[in-house]
């Protein structure tokens, strides 16, 4: 009887251990999938989102500068002061240069962040830096060209 009782306790212990191992494996799979989602999100924001918005900003600044050149008088026909009456302190060329600097810094930091998320080490993520940088600057240049043809005065 003692052997049967010990055997049933041993079986229960084995079943509990197997169940806990399965639950641990499921948690690891969930953690891996959520980590991949974070990496995809950061990659999308850095490679697509930021360059598109910066390209839009550069194009908007060019449009406002062109409007100021076309309408140099601050007062319109009705006597009201135009919102374009003051000159801009930022030129489109300066904004374009700052956008590229921002994309470089953003690429460095995001590649380190992706490394931390994926492996726990920022240094390992730096191997992604050239790919992220080339892709983000490429999207910025393409979006700037597209928007300059699409959004004109």
PDB file of C-alpha atoms in Angstrom:
ATOM      1  CA  UNK A   1       0.000   0.000   0.000  1.00  0.00           C
ATOM      2  CA  UNK A   2       2.835   2.323   0.816  1.00  0.00           C
ATOM      3  CA  UNK A   3       4.363   1.755  -2.628  1.00  0.00           C
ATOM      4  CA  UNK A   4       1.064   2.522  -4.378  1.00  0.00           C
ATOM      5  CA  UNK A   5       0.641   5.677  -2.313  1.00  0.00           C
ATOM      6  CA  UNK A   6       4.203   6.822  -3.076  1.00  0.00           C
ATOM      7  CA  UNK A   7       3.684   5.991  -6.743  1.00  0.00           C
ATOM      8  CA  UNK A   8       0.502   8.081  -6.954  1.00  0.00           C
ATOM      9  CA  UNK A   9       2.234  11.001  -5.196  1.00  0.00           C
ATOM     10  CA  UNK A  10       5.127  10.694  -7.612  1.00  0.00           C
ATOM     11  CA  UNK A  11       2.709  10.704 -10.576  1.00  0.00           C
ATOM     12  CA  UNK A  12       0.957  13.807  -9.242  1.00  0.00           C
ATOM     13  CA  UNK A  13       4.317  15.520  -8.809  1.00  0.00           C
ATOM     14  CA  UNK A  14       5.314  14.645 -12.373  1.00  0.00           C
ATOM     15  CA  UNK A  15       1.997  15.911 -13.752  1.00  0.00           C
ATOM     16  CA  UNK A  16       2.310  19.183 -11.840  1.00  0.00           C
ATOM     17  CA  UNK A  17       5.871  19.673 -13.049  1.00  0.00           C
ATOM     18  CA  UNK A  18       4.865  18.967 -16.664  1.00  0.00           C
ATOM     19  CA  UNK A  19       1.993  21.452 -16.408  1.00  0.00           C
ATOM     20  CA  UNK A  20       4.294  24.132 -15.019  1.00  0.00           C
ATOM     21  CA  UNK A  21       6.823  23.494 -17.802  1.00  0.00           C
ATOM     22  CA  UNK A  22       4.095  23.906 -20.436  1.00  0.00           C
ATOM     23  CA  UNK A  23       2.920  27.139 -18.827  1.00  0.00           C
ATOM     24  CA  UNK A  24       6.506  28.444 -18.730  1.00  0.00           C
ATOM     25  CA  UNK A  25       6.961  27.632 -22.426  1.00  0.00           C
ATOM     26  CA  UNK A  26       3.701  29.431 -23.293  1.00  0.00           C
ATOM     27  CA  UNK A  27       4.821  32.499 -21.333  1.00  0.00           C
ATOM     28  CA  UNK A  28       8.152  32.503 -23.173  1.00  0.00           C
ATOM     29  CA  UNK A  29       6.328  32.364 -26.519  1.00  0.00           C
ATOM     30  CA  UNK A  30       4.060  35.259 -25.502  1.00  0.00           C
ATOM     31  CA  UNK A  31       7.057  37.278 -24.345  1.00  0.00           C
ATOM     32  CA  UNK A  32       8.889  36.635 -27.611  1.00  0.00           C
ATOM     33  CA  UNK A  33       5.886  37.680 -29.707  1.00  0.00           C
ATOM     34  CA  UNK A  34       5.306  40.873 -27.702  1.00  0.00           C
ATOM     35  CA  UNK A  35       9.021  41.688 -27.987  1.00  0.00           C
ATOM     36  CA  UNK A  36       8.821  41.278 -31.761  1.00  0.00           C
ATOM     37  CA  UNK A  37       5.810  43.602 -31.831  1.00  0.00           C
ATOM     38  CA  UNK A  38       7.760  46.279 -29.941  1.00  0.00           C
ATOM     39  CA  UNK A  39      10.680  45.939 -32.359  1.00  0.00           C
ATOM     40  CA  UNK A  40       8.354  46.210 -35.372  1.00  0.00           C
ATOM     41  CA  UNK A  41       6.652  49.277 -33.882  1.00  0.00           C
ATOM     42  CA  UNK A  42       9.935  51.069 -33.151  1.00  0.00           C
ATOM     43  CA  UNK A  43      11.272  50.154 -36.597  1.00  0.00           C
ATOM     44  CA  UNK A  44       8.114  51.485 -38.282  1.00  0.00           C
ATOM     45  CA  UNK A  45       8.185  54.759 -36.359  1.00  0.00           C
ATOM     46  CA  UNK A  46      11.872  55.371 -37.032  1.00  0.00           C
ATOM     47  CA  UNK A  47      11.987  54.258 -40.664  1.00  0.00           C
ATOM     48  CA  UNK A  48       8.562  55.403 -41.921  1.00  0.00           C
ATOM     49  CA  UNK A  49       6.822  57.750 -39.477  1.00  0.00           C
ATOM     50  CA  UNK A  50       9.554  60.205 -38.505  1.00  0.00           C
ATOM     51  CA  UNK A  51      10.986  60.669 -42.026  1.00  0.00           C
ATOM     52  CA  UNK A  52       7.524  61.258 -43.498  1.00  0.00           C
ATOM     53  CA  UNK A  53       6.671  63.866 -40.882  1.00  0.00           C
ATOM     54  CA  UNK A  54      10.033  65.574 -41.262  1.00  0.00           C
ATOM     55  CA  UNK A  55       9.596  65.630 -45.049  1.00  0.00           C
ATOM     56  CA  UNK A  56       6.170  67.176 -44.569  1.00  0.00           C
ATOM     57  CA  UNK A  57       7.658  69.792 -42.227  1.00  0.00           C
ATOM     58  CA  UNK A  58      10.332  70.735 -44.746  1.00  0.00           C
ATOM     59  CA  UNK A  59       7.750  71.043 -47.517  1.00  0.00           C
ATOM     60  CA  UNK A  60       5.437  73.132 -45.314  1.00  0.00           C
ATOM     61  CA  UNK A  61       8.317  75.465 -44.503  1.00  0.00           C
ATOM     62  CA  UNK A  62       9.132  75.812 -48.220  1.00  0.00           C
ATOM     63  CA  UNK A  63       5.494  76.635 -48.967  1.00  0.00           C
ATOM     64  CA  UNK A  64       5.333  79.301 -46.258  1.00  0.00           C
ATOM     65  CA  UNK A  65       8.629  80.804 -47.454  1.00  0.00           C
ATOM     66  CA  UNK A  66       7.312  80.899 -51.028  1.00  0.00           C
ATOM     67  CA  UNK A  67       4.110  82.587 -49.856  1.00  0.00           C
ATOM     68  CA  UNK A  68       6.138  85.242 -48.061  1.00  0.00           C
ATOM     69  CA  UNK A  69       8.151  85.910 -51.196  1.00  0.00           C
ATOM     70  CA  UNK A  70       4.986  86.190 -53.308  1.00  0.00           C
ATOM     71  CA  UNK A  71       3.261  88.487 -50.819  1.00  0.00           C
ATOM     72  CA  UNK A  72       5.916  90.756 -49.270  1.00  0.00           C
ATOM     73  CA  UNK A  73       3.454  93.333 -47.910  1.00  0.00           C
ATOM     74  CA  UNK A  74       2.211  92.554 -44.400  1.00  0.00           C
ATOM     75  CA  UNK A  75      -1.111  94.348 -44.952  1.00  0.00           C
ATOM     76  CA  UNK A  76      -3.638  93.017 -47.461  1.00  0.00           C
ATOM     77  CA  UNK A  77      -6.322  94.906 -49.402  1.00  0.00           C
ATOM     78  CA  UNK A  78      -8.741  95.022 -46.464  1.00  0.00           C
ATOM     79  CA  UNK A  79      -6.175  96.574 -44.154  1.00  0.00           C
ATOM     80  CA  UNK A  80      -5.760  93.435 -42.059  1.00  0.00           C
ATOM     81  CA  UNK A  81      -2.316  92.225 -41.143  1.00  0.00           C
ATOM     82  CA  UNK A  82      -1.416  88.948 -42.846  1.00  0.00           C
ATOM     83  CA  UNK A  83      -0.267  85.952 -40.823  1.00  0.00           C
ATOM     84  CA  UNK A  84       2.744  85.869 -43.126  1.00  0.00           C
ATOM     85  CA  UNK A  85       3.824  89.363 -42.088  1.00  0.00           C
ATOM     86  CA  UNK A  86       6.877  88.291 -40.125  1.00  0.00           C
ATOM     87  CA  UNK A  87       9.826  86.544 -41.638  1.00  0.00           C
ATOM     88  CA  UNK A  88      10.633  83.012 -40.617  1.00  0.00           C
ATOM     89  CA  UNK A  89      13.695  82.455 -38.507  1.00  0.00           C
ATOM     90  CA  UNK A  90      14.180  78.972 -39.958  1.00  0.00           C
ATOM     91  CA  UNK A  91      15.028  78.401 -43.582  1.00  0.00           C
ATOM     92  CA  UNK A  92      13.947  75.248 -45.415  1.00  0.00           C
ATOM     93  CA  UNK A  93      17.624  74.333 -45.931  1.00  0.00           C
ATOM     94  CA  UNK A  94      18.284  74.577 -42.187  1.00  0.00           C
ATOM     95  CA  UNK A  95      15.231  72.451 -41.487  1.00  0.00           C
ATOM     96  CA  UNK A  96      16.380  69.847 -43.988  1.00  0.00           C
ATOM     97  CA  UNK A  97      19.819  69.684 -42.368  1.00  0.00           C
ATOM     98  CA  UNK A  98      18.298  69.410 -38.901  1.00  0.00           C
ATOM     99  CA  UNK A  99      15.994  66.646 -40.158  1.00  0.00           C
ATOM    100  CA  UNK A 100      18.986  64.634 -41.340  1.00  0.00           C
ATOM    101  CA  UNK A 101      20.789  65.181 -38.022  1.00  0.00           C
ATOM    102  CA  UNK A 102      17.648  64.111 -36.185  1.00  0.00           C
ATOM    103  CA  UNK A 103      17.323  60.997 -38.350  1.00  0.00           C
ATOM    104  CA  UNK A 104      20.942  60.027 -37.646  1.00  0.00           C
ATOM    105  CA  UNK A 105      20.494  60.448 -33.885  1.00  0.00           C
ATOM    106  CA  UNK A 106      17.128  58.722 -34.006  1.00  0.00           C
ATOM    107  CA  UNK A 107      18.661  55.786 -35.892  1.00  0.00           C
ATOM    108  CA  UNK A 108      21.458  55.378 -33.351  1.00  0.00           C
ATOM    109  CA  UNK A 109      19.132  55.514 -30.354  1.00  0.00           C
ATOM    110  CA  UNK A 110      16.472  53.294 -31.878  1.00  0.00           C
ATOM    111  CA  UNK A 111      18.988  50.635 -32.917  1.00  0.00           C
ATOM    112  CA  UNK A 112      20.309  50.585 -29.351  1.00  0.00           C
ATOM    113  CA  UNK A 113      16.756  50.401 -28.019  1.00  0.00           C
ATOM    114  CA  UNK A 114      15.939  47.511 -30.344  1.00  0.00           C
ATOM    115  CA  UNK A 115      19.067  45.757 -29.079  1.00  0.00           C
ATOM    116  CA  UNK A 116      17.960  46.231 -25.480  1.00  0.00           C
ATOM    117  CA  UNK A 117      14.471  44.941 -26.251  1.00  0.00           C
ATOM    118  CA  UNK A 118      15.707  41.938 -28.221  1.00  0.00           C
ATOM    119  CA  UNK A 119      18.776  40.801 -26.320  1.00  0.00           C
ATOM    120  CA  UNK A 120      19.143  43.039 -23.293  1.00  0.00           C
ATOM    121  CA  UNK A 121      22.326  44.630 -24.673  1.00  0.00           C
ATOM    122  CA  UNK A 122      22.377  47.998 -26.433  1.00  0.00           C
ATOM    123  CA  UNK A 123      25.709  47.278 -28.117  1.00  0.00           C
ATOM    124  CA  UNK A 124      24.255  44.351 -30.049  1.00  0.00           C
ATOM    125  CA  UNK A 125      21.525  46.583 -31.475  1.00  0.00           C
ATOM    126  CA  UNK A 126      24.101  48.890 -33.083  1.00  0.00           C
ATOM    127  CA  UNK A 127      24.535  46.343 -35.881  1.00  0.00           C
ATOM    128  CA  UNK A 128      21.097  47.504 -37.099  1.00  0.00           C
ATOM    129  CA  UNK A 129      22.181  51.154 -37.220  1.00  0.00           C
ATOM    130  CA  UNK A 130      23.360  51.303 -40.879  1.00  0.00           C
ATOM    131  CA  UNK A 131      20.188  49.629 -42.168  1.00  0.00           C
ATOM    132  CA  UNK A 132      17.907  51.874 -40.125  1.00  0.00           C
ATOM    133  CA  UNK A 133      19.855  55.001 -41.100  1.00  0.00           C
ATOM    134  CA  UNK A 134      19.871  54.264 -44.836  1.00  0.00           C
ATOM    135  CA  UNK A 135      16.190  53.330 -44.802  1.00  0.00           C
ATOM    136  CA  UNK A 136      15.086  56.399 -42.809  1.00  0.00           C
ATOM    137  CA  UNK A 137      17.113  58.860 -44.899  1.00  0.00           C
ATOM    138  CA  UNK A 138      15.857  57.139 -48.058  1.00  0.00           C
ATOM    139  CA  UNK A 139      12.247  57.520 -46.942  1.00  0.00           C
ATOM    140  CA  UNK A 140      12.936  61.154 -46.008  1.00  0.00           C
ATOM    141  CA  UNK A 141      14.426  61.978 -49.421  1.00  0.00           C
ATOM    142  CA  UNK A 142      11.662  60.152 -51.292  1.00  0.00           C
ATOM    143  CA  UNK A 143       8.933  61.788 -49.209  1.00  0.00           C
ATOM    144  CA  UNK A 144      10.505  65.237 -49.678  1.00  0.00           C
ATOM    145  CA  UNK A 145      10.638  64.764 -53.456  1.00  0.00           C
ATOM    146  CA  UNK A 146       7.116  63.357 -53.603  1.00  0.00           C
ATOM    147  CA  UNK A 147       5.664  66.074 -51.400  1.00  0.00           C
ATOM    148  CA  UNK A 148       7.446  68.830 -53.323  1.00  0.00           C
ATOM    149  CA  UNK A 149       5.743  67.595 -56.503  1.00  0.00           C
ATOM    150  CA  UNK A 150       2.420  67.008 -54.780  1.00  0.00           C
ATOM    151  CA  UNK A 151       2.157  70.017 -52.454  1.00  0.00           C
ATOM    152  CA  UNK A 152       2.941  73.145 -54.393  1.00  0.00           C
ATOM    153  CA  UNK A 153       1.547  76.636 -54.332  1.00  0.00           C
TER     154      UNK A 153
END
